[in-house]
GROMACS .gro file of C-alpha atoms in nm:
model
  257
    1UNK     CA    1   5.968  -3.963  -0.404
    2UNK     CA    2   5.932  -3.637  -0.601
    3UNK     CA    3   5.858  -3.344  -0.327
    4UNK     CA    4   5.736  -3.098  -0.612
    5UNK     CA    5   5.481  -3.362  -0.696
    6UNK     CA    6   5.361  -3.379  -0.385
    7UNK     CA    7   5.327  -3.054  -0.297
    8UNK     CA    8   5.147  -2.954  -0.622
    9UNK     CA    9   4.906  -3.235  -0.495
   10UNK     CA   10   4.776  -3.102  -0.138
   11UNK     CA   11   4.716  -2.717  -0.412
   12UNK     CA   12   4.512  -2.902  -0.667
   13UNK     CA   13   4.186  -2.738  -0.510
   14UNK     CA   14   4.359  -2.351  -0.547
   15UNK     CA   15   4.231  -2.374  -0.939
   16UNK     CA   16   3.846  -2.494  -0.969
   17UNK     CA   17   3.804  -2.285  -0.622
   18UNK     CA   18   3.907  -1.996  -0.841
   19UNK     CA   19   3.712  -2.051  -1.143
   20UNK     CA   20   3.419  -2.141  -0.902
   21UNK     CA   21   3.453  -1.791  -0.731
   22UNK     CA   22   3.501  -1.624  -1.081
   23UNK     CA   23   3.208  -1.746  -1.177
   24UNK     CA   24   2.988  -1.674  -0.882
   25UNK     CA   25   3.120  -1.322  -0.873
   26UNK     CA   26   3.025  -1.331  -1.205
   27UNK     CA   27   2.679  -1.410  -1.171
   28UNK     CA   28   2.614  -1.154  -0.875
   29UNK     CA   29   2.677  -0.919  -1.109
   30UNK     CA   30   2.447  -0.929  -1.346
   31UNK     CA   31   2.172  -1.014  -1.051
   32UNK     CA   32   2.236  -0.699  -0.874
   33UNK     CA   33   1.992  -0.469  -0.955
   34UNK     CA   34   2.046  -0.073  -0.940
   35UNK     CA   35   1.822   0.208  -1.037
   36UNK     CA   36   2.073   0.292  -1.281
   37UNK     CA   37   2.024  -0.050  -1.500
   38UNK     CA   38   1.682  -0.117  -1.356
   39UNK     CA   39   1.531   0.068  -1.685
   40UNK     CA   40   1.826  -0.020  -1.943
   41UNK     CA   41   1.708  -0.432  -1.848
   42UNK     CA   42   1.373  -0.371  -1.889
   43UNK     CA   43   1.388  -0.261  -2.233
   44UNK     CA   44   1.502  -0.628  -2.285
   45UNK     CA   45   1.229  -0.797  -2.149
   46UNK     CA   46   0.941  -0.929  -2.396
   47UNK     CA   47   0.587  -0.784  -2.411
   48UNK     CA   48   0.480  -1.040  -2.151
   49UNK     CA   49   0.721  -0.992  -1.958
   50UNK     CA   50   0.696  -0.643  -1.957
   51UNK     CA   51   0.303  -0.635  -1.864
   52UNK     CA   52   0.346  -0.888  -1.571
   53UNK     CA   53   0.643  -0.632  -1.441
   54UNK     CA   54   0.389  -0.332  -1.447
   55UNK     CA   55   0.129  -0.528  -1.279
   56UNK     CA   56   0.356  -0.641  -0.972
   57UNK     CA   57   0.572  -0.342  -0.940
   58UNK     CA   58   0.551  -0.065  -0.706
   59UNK     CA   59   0.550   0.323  -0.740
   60UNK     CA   60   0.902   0.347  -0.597
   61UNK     CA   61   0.913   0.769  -0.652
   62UNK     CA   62   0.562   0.791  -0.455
   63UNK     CA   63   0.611   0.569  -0.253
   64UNK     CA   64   0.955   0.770  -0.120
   65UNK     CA   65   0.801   1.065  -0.105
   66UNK     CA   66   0.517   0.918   0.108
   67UNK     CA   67   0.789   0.771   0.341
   68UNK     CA   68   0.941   1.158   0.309
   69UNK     CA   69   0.606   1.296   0.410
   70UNK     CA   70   0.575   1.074   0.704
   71UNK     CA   71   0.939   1.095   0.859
   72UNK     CA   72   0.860   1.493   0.834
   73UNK     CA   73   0.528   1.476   1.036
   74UNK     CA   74   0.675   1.243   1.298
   75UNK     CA   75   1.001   1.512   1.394
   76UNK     CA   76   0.760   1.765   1.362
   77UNK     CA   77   0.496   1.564   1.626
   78UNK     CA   78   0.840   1.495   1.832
   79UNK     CA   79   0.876   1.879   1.834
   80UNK     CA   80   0.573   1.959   1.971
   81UNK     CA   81   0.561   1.714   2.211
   82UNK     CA   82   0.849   1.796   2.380
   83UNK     CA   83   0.783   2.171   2.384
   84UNK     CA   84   0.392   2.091   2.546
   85UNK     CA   85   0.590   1.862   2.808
   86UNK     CA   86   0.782   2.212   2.911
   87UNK     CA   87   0.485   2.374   2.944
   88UNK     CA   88   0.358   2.245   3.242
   89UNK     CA   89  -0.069   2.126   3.331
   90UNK     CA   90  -0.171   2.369   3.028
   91UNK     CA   91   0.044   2.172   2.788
   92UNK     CA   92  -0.070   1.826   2.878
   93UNK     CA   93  -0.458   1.985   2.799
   94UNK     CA   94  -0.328   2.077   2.451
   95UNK     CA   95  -0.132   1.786   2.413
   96UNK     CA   96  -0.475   1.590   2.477
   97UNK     CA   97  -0.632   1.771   2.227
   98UNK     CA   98  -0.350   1.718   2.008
   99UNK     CA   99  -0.347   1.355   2.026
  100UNK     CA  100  -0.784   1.409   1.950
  101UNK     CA  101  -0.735   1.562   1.639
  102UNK     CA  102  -0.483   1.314   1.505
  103UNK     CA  103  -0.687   1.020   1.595
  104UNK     CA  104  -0.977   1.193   1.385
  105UNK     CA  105  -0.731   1.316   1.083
  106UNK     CA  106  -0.637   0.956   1.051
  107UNK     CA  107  -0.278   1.027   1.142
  108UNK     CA  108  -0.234   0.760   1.422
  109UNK     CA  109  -0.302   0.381   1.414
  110UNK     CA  110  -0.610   0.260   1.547
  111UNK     CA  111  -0.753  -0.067   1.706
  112UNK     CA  112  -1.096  -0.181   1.730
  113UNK     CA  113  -1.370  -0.393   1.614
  114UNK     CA  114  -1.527  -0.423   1.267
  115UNK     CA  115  -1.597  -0.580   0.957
  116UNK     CA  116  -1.339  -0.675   0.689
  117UNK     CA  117  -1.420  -0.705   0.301
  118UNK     CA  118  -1.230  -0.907   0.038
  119UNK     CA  119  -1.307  -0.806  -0.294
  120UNK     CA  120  -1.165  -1.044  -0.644
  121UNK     CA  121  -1.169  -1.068  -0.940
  122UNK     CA  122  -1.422  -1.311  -1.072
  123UNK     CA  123  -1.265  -1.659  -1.229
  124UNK     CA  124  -1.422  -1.610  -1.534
  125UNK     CA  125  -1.183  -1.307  -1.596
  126UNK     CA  126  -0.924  -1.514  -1.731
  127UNK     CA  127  -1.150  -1.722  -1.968
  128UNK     CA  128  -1.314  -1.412  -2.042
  129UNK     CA  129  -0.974  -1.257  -2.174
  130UNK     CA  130  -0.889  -1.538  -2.354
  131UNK     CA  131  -1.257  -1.565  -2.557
  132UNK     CA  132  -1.241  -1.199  -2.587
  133UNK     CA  133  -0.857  -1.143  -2.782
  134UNK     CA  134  -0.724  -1.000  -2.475
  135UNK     CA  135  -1.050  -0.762  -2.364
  136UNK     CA  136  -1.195  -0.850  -2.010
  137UNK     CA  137  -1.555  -0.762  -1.975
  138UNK     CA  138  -1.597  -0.525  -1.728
  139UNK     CA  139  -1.810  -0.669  -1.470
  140UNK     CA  140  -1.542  -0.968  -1.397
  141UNK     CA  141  -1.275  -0.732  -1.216
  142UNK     CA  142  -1.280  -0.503  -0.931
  143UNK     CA  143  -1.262  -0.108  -1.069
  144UNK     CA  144  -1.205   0.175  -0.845
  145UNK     CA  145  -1.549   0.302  -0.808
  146UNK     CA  146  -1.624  -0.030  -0.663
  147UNK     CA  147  -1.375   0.042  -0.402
  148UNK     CA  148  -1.512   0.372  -0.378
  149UNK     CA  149  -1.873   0.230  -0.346
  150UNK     CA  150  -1.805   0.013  -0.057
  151UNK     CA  151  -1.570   0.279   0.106
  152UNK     CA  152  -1.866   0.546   0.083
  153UNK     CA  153  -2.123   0.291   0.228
  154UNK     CA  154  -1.899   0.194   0.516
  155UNK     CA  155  -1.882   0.591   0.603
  156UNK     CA  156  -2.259   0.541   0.571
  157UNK     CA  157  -2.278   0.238   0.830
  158UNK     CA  158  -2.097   0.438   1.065
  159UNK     CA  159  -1.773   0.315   0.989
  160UNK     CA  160  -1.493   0.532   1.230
  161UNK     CA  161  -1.156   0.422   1.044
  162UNK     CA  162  -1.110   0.262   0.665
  163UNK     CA  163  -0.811   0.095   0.477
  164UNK     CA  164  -0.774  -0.055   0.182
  165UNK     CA  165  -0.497  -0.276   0.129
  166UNK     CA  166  -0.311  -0.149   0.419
  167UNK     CA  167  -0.300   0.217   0.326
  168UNK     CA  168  -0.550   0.466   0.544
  169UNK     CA  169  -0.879   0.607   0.358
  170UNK     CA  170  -0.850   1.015   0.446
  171UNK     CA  171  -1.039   1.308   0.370
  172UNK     CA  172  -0.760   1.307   0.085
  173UNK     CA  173  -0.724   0.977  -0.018
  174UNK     CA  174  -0.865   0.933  -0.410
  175UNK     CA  175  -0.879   0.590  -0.610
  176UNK     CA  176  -0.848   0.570  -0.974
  177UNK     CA  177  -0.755   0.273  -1.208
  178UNK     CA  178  -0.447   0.299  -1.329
  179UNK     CA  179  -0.470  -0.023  -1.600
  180UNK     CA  180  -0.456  -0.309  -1.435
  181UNK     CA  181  -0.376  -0.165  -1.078
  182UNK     CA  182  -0.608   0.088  -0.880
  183UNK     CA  183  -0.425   0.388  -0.733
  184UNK     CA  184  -0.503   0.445  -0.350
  185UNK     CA  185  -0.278   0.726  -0.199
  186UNK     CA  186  -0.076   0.718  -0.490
  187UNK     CA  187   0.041   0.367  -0.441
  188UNK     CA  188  -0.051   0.117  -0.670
  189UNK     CA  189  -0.259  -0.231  -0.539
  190UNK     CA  190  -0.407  -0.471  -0.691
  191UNK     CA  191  -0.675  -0.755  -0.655
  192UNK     CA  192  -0.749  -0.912  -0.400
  193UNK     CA  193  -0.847  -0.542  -0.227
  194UNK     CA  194  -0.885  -0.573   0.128
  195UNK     CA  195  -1.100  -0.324   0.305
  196UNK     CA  196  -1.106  -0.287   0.716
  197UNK     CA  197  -1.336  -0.066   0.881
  198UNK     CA  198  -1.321  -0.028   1.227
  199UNK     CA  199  -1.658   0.045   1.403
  200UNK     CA  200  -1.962  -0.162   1.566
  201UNK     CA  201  -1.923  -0.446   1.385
  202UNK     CA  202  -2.304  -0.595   1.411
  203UNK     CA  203  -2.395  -0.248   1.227
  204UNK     CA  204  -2.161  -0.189   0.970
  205UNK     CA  205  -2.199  -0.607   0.861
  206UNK     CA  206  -2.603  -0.528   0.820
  207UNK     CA  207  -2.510  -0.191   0.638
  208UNK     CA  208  -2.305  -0.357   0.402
  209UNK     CA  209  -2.541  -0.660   0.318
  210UNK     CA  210  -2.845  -0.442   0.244
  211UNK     CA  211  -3.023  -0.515  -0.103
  212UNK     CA  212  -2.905  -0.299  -0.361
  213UNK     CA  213  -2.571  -0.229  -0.188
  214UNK     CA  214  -2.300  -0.249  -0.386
  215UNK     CA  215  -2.158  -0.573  -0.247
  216UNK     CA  216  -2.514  -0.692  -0.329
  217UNK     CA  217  -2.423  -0.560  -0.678
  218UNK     CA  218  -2.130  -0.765  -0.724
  219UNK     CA  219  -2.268  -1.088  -0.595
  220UNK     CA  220  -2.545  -1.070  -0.854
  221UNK     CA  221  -2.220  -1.100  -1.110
  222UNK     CA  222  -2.006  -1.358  -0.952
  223UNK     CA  223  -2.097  -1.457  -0.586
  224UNK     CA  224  -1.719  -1.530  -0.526
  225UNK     CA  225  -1.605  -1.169  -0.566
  226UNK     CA  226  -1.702  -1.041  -0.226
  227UNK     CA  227  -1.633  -1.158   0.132
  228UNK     CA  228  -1.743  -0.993   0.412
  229UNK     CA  229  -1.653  -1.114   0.790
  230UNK     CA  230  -1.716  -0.953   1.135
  231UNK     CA  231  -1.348  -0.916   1.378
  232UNK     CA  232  -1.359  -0.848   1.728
  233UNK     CA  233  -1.019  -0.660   1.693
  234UNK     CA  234  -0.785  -0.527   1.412
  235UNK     CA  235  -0.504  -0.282   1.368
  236UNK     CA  236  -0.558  -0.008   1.094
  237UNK     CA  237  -0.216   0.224   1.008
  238UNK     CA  238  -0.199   0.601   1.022
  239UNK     CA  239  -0.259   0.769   0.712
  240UNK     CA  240   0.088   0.858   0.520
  241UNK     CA  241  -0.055   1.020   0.200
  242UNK     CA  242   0.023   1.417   0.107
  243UNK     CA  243  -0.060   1.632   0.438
  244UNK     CA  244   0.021   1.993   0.301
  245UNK     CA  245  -0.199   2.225   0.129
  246UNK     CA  246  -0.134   2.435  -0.171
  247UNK     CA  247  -0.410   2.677  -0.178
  248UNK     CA  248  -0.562   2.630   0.156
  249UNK     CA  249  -0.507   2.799   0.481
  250UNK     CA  250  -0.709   2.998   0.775
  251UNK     CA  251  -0.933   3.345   0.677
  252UNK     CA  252  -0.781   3.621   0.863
  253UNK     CA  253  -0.984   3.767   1.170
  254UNK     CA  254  -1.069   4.112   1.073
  255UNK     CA  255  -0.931   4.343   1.309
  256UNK     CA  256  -1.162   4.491   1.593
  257UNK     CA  257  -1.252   4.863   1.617
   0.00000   0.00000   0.00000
């Protein structure tokens, strides 16, 4: 019996085991995606590809600063807390107006009942694109203004909180169409747009379904493009858009004689 023969035997597996991890290692590699190659591979993709990329990706610089933005307002709420707590029975009274002002900036999450609305595009979009050489007619996809619309009406109803696709309506929040995505706090969403507004629900559901409404509007196009549905309770997040002012700021008290 040959001992070297044997004991080359009970290795045999050392060899494909390698080449197997070689080749895995291999393929991680080029998987791995890094802000550094992020752009260099995209300028590989095809003009398909490219277009379904920008459609499904997300503002990753606004969205950072957003998260900045927030992280900054929460040490600086941790701050103040802690310095009211100090402070004895006239802290907790400013603390309570504090927490007041917050809840009506939109800088806290919120429960209660209301009304949600799904907006979509209408089916025919995609035949419409196709009969049309790649042009979609208008009135077959949810713009901005039409979020906008229903936004402004729900304020009408007596709506007390609004987001869209998870992100807080403010007194600074904008929308704008941004191709095929609408901007809402400078992050980019896109259809189906979800809309919760948190307020008597029995009142803001009539609101919304009055004739010439803009819901009303969009059913008269494609009765599919708008759902509307009364909750008993739902969770709306705190507002996380930009917070500081440039230009504003308090007029001075002139000084008494």
């Amino acid at each position: 019996m040959n001992p070297f023969a044997s004991r080359l035997n009970n290795q045999s597996w050392v060899v494909p085991v390698s080449v197997m991890c070689l080749v895995l290692g291999f393929m991680i590699s080029l998987a791995w995606v890094t802000n550094v190659n992020r752009s260099s591979r995209f300028s590989l993709l095809g003009p398909d590809q490219k277009e379904r990329v920008n459609q499904a990706s997300v503002d990753i610089e606004a969205f950072q600063q957003l998260s900045a933005e927030v992280s900054k307002l929460r040490q600086e709420k941790t701050e103040l807390e802690n310095g009211l707590a100090e402070r004895g029975k006239e802290g907790s009274i400013l603390n309570k107006s504090l927490q007041e002002l917050k809840l009506f900036a939109a800088m806290t999450k919120v429960v209660g009942p209301g009304v949600v609305i799904t907006l979509r595009d209408s089916p025919k979009a995609q035949s419409d694109i196709s009969a049309n050489n790649g042009q979609f007619l208008p009135d077959t996809v949810v713009h901005d203004d039409d979020v906008l619309r229903v936004v402004n009406e729900l304020n009408a109803s007596g709506a007390e909180a609004i987001s869209v696709n998870g992100h807080r309506v403010a007194g600074m929040t904008s929308f704008r169409c941004v191709g095929p995505t609408i901007l809402v706090n400078d992050i980019k969403i896109a259809p189906p747009v979800v809309i919760r507004a948190i307020g008597d629900a029995d009142t803001l559901y009539g609101g919304m379904n009055l004739p010439g409404g803009i819901l009303s509007m969009l059913r008269s196009m494609e009765t599919s493009m708008v759902q509307i549905e009364k909750v008993k309770e739902q969770e709306l997040p705190a507002f996380v858009g930009k917070t500081s002012a440039q230009f504003l700021k308090v007029p001075e008290e002139p000084a008494k004689k």
